[in-house]
PDB file of C-alpha atoms in Angstrom:
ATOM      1  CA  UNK A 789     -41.363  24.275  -4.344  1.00 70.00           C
ATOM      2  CA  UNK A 790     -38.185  23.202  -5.530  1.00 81.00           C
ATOM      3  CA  UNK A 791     -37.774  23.268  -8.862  1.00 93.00           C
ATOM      4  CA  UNK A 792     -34.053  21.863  -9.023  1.00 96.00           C
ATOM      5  CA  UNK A 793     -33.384  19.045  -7.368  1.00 96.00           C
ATOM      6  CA  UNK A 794     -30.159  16.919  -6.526  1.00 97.00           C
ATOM      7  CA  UNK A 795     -31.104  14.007  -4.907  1.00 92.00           C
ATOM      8  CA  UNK A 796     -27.605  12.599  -3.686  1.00 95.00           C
ATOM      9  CA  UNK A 797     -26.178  14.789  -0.912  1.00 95.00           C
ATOM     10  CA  UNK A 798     -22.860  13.547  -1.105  1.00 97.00           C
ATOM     11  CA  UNK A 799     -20.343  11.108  -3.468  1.00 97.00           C
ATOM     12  CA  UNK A 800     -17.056   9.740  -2.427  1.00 98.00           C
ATOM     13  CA  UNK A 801     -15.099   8.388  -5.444  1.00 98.00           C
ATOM     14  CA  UNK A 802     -11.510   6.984  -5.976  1.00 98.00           C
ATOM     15  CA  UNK A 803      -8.531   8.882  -7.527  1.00 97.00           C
ATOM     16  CA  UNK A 804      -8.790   8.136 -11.150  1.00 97.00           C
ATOM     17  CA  UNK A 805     -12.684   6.644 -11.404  1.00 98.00           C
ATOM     18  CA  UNK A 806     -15.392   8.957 -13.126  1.00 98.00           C
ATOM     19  CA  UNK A 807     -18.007  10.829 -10.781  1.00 98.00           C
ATOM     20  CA  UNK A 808     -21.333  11.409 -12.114  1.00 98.00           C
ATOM     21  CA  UNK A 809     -23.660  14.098 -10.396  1.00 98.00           C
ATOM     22  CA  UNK A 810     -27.244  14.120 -11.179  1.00 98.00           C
ATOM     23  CA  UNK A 811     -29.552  16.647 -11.141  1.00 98.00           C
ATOM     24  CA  UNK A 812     -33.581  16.770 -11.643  1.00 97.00           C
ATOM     25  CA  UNK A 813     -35.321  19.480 -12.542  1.00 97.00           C
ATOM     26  CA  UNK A 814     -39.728  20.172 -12.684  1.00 96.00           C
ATOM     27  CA  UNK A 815     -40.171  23.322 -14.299  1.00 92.00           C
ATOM     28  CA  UNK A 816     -40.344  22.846 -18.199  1.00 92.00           C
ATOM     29  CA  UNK A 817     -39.617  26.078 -19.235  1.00 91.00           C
ATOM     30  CA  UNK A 818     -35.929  26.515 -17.954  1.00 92.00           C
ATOM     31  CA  UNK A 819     -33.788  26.340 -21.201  1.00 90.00           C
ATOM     32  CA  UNK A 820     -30.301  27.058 -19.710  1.00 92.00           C
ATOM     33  CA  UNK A 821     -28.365  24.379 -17.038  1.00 94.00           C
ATOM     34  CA  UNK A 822     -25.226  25.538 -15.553  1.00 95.00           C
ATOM     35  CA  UNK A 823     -22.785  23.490 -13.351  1.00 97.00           C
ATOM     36  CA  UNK A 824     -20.958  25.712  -9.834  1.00 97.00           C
ATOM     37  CA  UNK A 825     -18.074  24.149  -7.958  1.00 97.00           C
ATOM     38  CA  UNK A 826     -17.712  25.636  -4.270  1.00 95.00           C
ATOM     39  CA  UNK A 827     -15.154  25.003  -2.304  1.00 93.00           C
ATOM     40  CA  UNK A 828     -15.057  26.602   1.527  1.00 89.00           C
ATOM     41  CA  UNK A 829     -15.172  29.779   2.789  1.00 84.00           C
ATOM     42  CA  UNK A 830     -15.610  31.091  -1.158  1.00 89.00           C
ATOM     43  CA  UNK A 831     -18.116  31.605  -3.288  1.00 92.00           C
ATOM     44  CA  UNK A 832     -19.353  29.448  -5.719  1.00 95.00           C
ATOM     45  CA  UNK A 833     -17.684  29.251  -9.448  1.00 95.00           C
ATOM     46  CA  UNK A 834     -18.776  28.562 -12.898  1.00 94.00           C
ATOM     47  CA  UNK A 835     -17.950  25.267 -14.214  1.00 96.00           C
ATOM     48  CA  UNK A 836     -19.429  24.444 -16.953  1.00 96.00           C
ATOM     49  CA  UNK A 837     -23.189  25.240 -18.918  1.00 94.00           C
ATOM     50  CA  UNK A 838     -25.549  23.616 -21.935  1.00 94.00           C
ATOM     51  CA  UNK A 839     -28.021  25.110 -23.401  1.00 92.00           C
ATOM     52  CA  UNK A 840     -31.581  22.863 -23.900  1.00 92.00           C
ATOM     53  CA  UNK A 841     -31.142  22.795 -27.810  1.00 92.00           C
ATOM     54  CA  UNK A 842     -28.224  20.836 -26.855  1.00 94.00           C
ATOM     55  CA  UNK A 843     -28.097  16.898 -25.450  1.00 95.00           C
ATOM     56  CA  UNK A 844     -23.986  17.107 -24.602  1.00 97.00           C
ATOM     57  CA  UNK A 845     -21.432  20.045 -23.924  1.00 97.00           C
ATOM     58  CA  UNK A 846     -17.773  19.318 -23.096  1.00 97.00           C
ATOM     59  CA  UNK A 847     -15.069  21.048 -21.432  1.00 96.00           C
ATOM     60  CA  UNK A 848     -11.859  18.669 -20.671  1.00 97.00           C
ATOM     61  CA  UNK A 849     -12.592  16.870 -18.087  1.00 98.00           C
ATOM     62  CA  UNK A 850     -16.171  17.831 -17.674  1.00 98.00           C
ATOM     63  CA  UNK A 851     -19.244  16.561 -19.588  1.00 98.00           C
ATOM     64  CA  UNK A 852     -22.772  17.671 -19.100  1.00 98.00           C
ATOM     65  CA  UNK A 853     -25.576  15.477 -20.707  1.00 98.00           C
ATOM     66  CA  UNK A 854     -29.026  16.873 -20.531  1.00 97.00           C
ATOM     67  CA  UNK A 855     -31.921  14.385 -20.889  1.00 97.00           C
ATOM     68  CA  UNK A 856     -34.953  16.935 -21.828  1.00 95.00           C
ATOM     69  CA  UNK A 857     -37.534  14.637 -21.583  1.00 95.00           C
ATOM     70  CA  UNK A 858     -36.691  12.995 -18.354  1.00 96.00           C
ATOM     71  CA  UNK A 859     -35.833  16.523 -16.856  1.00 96.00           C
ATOM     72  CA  UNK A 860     -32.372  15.196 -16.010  1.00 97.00           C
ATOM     73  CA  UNK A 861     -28.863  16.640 -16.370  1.00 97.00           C
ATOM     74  CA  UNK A 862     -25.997  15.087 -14.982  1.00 98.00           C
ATOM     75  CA  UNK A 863     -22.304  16.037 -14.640  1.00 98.00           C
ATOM     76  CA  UNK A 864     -19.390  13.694 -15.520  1.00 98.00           C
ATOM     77  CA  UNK A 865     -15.885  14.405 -14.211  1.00 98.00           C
ATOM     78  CA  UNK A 866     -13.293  12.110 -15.872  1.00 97.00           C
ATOM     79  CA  UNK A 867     -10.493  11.536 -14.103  1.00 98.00           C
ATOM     80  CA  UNK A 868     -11.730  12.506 -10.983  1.00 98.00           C
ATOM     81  CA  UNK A 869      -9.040  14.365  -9.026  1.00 97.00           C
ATOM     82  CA  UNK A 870      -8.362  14.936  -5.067  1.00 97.00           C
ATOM     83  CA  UNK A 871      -9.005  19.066  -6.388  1.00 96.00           C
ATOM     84  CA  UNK A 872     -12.323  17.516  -7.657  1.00 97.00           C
ATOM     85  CA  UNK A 873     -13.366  17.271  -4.047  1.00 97.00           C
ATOM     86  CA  UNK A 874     -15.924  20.474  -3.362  1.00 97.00           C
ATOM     87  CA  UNK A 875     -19.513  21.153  -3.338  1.00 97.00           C
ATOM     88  CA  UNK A 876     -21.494  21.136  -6.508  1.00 98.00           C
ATOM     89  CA  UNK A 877     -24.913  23.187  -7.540  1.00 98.00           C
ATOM     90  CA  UNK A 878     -26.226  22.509 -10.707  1.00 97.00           C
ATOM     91  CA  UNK A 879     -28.781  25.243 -11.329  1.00 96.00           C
ATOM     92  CA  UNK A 880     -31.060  26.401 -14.553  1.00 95.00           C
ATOM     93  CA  UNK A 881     -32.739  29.487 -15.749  1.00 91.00           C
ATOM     94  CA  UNK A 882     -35.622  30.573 -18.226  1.00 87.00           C
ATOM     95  CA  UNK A 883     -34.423  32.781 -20.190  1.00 76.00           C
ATOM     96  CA  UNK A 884     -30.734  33.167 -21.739  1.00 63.00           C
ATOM     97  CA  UNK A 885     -29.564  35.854 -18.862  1.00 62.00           C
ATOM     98  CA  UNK A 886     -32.141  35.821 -16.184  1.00 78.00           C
ATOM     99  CA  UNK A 887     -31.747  34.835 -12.564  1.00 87.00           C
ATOM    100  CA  UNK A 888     -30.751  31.288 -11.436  1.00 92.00           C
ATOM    101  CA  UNK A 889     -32.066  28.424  -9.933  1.00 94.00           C
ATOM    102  CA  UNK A 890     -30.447  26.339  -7.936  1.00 96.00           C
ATOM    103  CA  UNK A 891     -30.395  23.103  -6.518  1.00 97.00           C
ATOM    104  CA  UNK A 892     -29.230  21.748  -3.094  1.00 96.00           C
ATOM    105  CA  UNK A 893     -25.844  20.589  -3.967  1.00 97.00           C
ATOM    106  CA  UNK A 894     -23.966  17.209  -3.977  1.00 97.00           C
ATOM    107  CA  UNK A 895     -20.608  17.366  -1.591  1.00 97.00           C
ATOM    108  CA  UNK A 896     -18.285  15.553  -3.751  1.00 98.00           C
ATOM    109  CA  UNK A 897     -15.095  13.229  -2.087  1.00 98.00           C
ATOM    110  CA  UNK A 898     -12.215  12.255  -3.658  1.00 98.00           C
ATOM    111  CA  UNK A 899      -9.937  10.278  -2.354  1.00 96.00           C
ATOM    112  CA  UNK A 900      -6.412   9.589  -3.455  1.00 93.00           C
TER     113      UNK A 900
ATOM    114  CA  UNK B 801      -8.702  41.497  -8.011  1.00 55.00           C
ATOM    115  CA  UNK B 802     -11.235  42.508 -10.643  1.00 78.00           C
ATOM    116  CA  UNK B 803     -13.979  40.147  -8.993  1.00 92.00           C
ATOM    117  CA  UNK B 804     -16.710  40.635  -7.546  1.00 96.00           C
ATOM    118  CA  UNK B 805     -15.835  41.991  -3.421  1.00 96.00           C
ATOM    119  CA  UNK B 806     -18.670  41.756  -0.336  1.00 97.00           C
ATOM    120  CA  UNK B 807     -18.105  43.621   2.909  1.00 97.00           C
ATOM    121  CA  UNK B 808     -17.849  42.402   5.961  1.00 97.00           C
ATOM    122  CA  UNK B 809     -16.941  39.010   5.220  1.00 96.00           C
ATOM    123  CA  UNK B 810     -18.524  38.120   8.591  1.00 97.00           C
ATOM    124  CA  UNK B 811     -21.073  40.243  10.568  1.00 97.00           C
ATOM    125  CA  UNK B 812     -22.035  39.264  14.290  1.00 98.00           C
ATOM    126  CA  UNK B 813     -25.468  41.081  15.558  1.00 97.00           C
ATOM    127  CA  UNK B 814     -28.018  40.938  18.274  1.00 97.00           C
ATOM    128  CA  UNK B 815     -31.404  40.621  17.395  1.00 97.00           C
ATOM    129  CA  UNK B 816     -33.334  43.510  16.569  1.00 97.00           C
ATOM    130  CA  UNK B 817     -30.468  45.560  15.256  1.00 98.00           C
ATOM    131  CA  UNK B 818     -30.196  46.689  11.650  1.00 98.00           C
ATOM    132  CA  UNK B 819     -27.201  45.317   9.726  1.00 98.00           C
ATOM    133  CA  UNK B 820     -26.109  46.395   5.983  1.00 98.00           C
ATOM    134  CA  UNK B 821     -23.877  44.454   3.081  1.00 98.00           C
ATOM    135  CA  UNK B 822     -22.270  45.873   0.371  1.00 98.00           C
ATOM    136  CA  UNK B 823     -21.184  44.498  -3.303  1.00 98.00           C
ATOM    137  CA  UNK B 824     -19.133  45.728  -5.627  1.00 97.00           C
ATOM    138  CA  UNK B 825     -19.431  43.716  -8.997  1.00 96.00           C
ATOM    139  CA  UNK B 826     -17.246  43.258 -12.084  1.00 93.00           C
ATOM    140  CA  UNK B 827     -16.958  46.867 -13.352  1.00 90.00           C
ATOM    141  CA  UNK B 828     -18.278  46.172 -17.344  1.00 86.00           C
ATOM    142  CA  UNK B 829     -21.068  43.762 -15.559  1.00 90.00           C
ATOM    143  CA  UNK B 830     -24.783  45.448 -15.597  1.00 90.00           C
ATOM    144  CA  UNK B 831     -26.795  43.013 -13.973  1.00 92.00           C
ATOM    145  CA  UNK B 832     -26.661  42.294 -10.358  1.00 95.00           C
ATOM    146  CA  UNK B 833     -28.118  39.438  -8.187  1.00 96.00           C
ATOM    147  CA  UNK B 834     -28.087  39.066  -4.051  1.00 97.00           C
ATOM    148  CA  UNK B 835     -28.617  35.187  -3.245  1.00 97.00           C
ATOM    149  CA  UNK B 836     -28.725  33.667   0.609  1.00 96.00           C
ATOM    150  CA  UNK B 837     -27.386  30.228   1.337  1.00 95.00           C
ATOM    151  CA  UNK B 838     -27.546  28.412   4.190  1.00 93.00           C
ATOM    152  CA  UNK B 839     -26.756  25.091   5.491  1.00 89.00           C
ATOM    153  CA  UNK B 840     -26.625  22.058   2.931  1.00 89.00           C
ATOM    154  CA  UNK B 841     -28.429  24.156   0.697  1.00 92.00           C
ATOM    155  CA  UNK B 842     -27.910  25.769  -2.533  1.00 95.00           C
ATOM    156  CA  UNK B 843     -28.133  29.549  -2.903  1.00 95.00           C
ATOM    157  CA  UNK B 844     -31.589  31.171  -3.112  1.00 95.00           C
ATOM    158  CA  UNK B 845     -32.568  33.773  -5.071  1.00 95.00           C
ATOM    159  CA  UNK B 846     -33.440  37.319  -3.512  1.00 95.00           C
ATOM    160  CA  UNK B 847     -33.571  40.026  -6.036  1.00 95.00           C
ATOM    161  CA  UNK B 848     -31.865  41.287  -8.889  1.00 92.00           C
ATOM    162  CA  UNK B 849     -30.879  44.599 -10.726  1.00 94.00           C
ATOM    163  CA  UNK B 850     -30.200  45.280 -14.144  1.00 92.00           C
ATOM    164  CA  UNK B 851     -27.932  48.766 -13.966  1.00 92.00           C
ATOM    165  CA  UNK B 852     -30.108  50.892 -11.228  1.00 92.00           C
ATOM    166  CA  UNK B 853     -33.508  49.060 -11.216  1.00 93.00           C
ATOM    167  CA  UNK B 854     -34.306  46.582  -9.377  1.00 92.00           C
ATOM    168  CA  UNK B 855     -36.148  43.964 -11.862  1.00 90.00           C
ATOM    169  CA  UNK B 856     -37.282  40.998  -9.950  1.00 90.00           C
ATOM    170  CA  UNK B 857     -37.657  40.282  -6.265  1.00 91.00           C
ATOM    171  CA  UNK B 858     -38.142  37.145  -4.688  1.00 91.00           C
ATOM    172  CA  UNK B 859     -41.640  36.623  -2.683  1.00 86.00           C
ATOM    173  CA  UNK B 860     -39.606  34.910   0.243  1.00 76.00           C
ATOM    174  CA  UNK B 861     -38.313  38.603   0.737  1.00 81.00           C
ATOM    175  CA  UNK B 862     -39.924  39.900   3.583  1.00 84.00           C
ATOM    176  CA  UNK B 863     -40.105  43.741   4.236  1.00 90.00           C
ATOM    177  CA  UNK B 864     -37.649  43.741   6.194  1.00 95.00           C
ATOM    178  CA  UNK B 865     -34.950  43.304   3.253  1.00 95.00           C
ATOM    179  CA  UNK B 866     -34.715  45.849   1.063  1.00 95.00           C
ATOM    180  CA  UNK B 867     -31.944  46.480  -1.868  1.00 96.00           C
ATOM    181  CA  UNK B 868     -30.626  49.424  -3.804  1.00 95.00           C
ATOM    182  CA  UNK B 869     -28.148  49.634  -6.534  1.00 95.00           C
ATOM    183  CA  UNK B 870     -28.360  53.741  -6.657  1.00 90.00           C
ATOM    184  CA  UNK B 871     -25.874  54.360  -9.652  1.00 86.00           C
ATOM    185  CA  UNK B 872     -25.984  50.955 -11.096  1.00 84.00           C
ATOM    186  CA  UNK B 873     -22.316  50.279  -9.849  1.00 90.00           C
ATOM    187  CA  UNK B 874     -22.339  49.030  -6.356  1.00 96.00           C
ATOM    188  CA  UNK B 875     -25.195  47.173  -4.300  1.00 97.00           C
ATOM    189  CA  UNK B 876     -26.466  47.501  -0.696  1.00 97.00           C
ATOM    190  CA  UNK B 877     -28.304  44.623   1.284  1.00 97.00           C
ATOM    191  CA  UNK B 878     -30.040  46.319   4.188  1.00 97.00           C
ATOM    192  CA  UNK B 879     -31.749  43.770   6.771  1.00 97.00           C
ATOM    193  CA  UNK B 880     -33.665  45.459   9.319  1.00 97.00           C
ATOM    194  CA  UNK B 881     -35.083  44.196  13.049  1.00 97.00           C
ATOM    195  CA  UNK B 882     -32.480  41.074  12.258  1.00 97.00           C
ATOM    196  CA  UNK B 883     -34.042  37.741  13.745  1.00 96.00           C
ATOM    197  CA  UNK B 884     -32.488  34.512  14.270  1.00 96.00           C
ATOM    198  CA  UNK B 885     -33.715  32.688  10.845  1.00 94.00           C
ATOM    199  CA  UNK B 886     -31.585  35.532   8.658  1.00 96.00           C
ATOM    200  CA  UNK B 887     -28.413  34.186   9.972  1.00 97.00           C
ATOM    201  CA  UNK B 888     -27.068  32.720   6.228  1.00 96.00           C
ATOM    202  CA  UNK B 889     -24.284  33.965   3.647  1.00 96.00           C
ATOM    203  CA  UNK B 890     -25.296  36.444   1.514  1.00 97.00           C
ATOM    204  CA  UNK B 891     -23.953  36.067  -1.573  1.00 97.00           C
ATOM    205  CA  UNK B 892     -23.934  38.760  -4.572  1.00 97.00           C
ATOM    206  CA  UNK B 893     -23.101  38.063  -8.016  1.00 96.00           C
ATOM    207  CA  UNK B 894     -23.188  39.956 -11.654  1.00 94.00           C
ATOM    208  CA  UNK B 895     -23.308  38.872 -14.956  1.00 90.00           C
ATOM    209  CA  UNK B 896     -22.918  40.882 -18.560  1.00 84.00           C
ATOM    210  CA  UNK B 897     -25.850  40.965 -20.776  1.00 74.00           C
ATOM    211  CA  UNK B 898     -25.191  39.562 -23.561  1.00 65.00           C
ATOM    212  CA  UNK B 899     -21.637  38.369 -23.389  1.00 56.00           C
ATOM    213  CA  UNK B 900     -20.510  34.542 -22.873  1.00 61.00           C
ATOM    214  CA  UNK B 901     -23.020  32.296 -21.811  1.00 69.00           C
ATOM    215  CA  UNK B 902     -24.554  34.448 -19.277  1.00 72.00           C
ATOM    216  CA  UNK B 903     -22.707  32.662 -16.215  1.00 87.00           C
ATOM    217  CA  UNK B 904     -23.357  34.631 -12.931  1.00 92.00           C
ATOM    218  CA  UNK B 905     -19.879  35.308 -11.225  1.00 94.00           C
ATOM    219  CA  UNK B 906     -20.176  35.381  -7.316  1.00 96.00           C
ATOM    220  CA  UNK B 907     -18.488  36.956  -4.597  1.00 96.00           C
ATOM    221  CA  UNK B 908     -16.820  35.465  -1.373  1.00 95.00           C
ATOM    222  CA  UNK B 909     -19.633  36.427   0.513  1.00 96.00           C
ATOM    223  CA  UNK B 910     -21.193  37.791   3.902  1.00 97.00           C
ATOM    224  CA  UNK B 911     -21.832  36.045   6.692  1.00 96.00           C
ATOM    225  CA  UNK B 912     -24.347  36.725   9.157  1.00 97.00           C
ATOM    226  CA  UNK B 913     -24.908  35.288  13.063  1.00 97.00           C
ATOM    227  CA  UNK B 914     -28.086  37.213  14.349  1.00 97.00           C
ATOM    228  CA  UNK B 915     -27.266  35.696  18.284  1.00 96.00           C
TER     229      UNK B 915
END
């Protein structure tokens, strides 16, 4: 049963342009959606998080919008930069420091 | 480096044999979590530990796994009989209670080939 699901397996995106991950999730009780980066060979690092009481969180170049009653997040990255180009996991938990979910990540391409 | 360190980074076995993992987490962190990964997908939860017990393990564990965090510092990941279908990273990660936003931090993590 997967209860976090990212639908696009990979994006390629230009230098410059804004890439937009997506993420769906089924189980209504996770109140907490956090954002990993990954790149090869290392383990995956916090990006960025928003809490359910919350529709928007911000952190320079990185904006998460969560959609409650769709069961959507998504990720935006604007600019995009060639550094941008890793492996992303958006993942969700119930309660405010339990165990995470994840999803199955979206390889993301940038390309100078 | 005040991260969280795995050892090995890569372990080769035959199957059958019995293969440990260790993880040492950020030092102030209580809570501990093992994950697997494998290819094109996203980590999967195993069990976790908040100091010394172990709070919540995942169904998919068989009894083959088993986990122990004696003094609530570091973690071992013992896999015993290895079979093909455990070859994955393991990752382990720890958090704080109550500090920040609860982020888990990972290590590099440990590779497994069960040939």
């Amino acid at each position: 049963d997967q209860q976090v699901k990212q639908n696009s397996p990979s994006l390629s995106v230009q230098e410059g342009r804004i890439s937009i991950l997506n993420c769906d999730y089924t189980n209504s009780m996770f109140d907490y959606f956090l954002w990993y980066k990954k790149y090869p060979a290392e383990g995956p690092t916090f990006l960025i998080s928003i809490s359910s009481i919350k529709d928007k969180n911000e952190d320079g170049r990185f904006t998460v919008f969560l959609n409650k009653s769709a069961k959507h997040l998504s990720l935006h990255i604007v600019p995009s930069q060639p550094g941008d180009s890793a492996v992303y996991f958006c993942a969700a938990r119930r309660t405010s420091y339990g165990k995470l979910t994840f999803g199955q990540g979206t390889i993301l391409t940038v390309h100078p | 480096d005040t991260g969280v360190s795995q050892d090995p980074r890569h372990k080769i076995t035959k199957r059958g044999q019995n293969v440990t993992f260790r993880c040492d987490p950020i030092s102030e962190h209580n809570r501990l979590y093992w994950y697997r990964q494998t290819l094109g997908q996203g980590p999967e939860f195993l069990t976790y530990f908040q100091n010394e017990a172990q709070l919540e393990k995942s169904r998919l564990l068989s009894d083959r796994f088993s986990a122990e965090r004696p003094k609530g510092s570091f973690s071992t990941l013992e896999i015993q009989r290895t079979e093909q279908g455990d070859s994955a990273m393991y990752l382990c990660a720890s958090s704080s209670q109550g500090a920040g936003t609860g982020e888990l931090f990972f290590g590099e993590g440990s590779r497994l080939t069960v040939l």
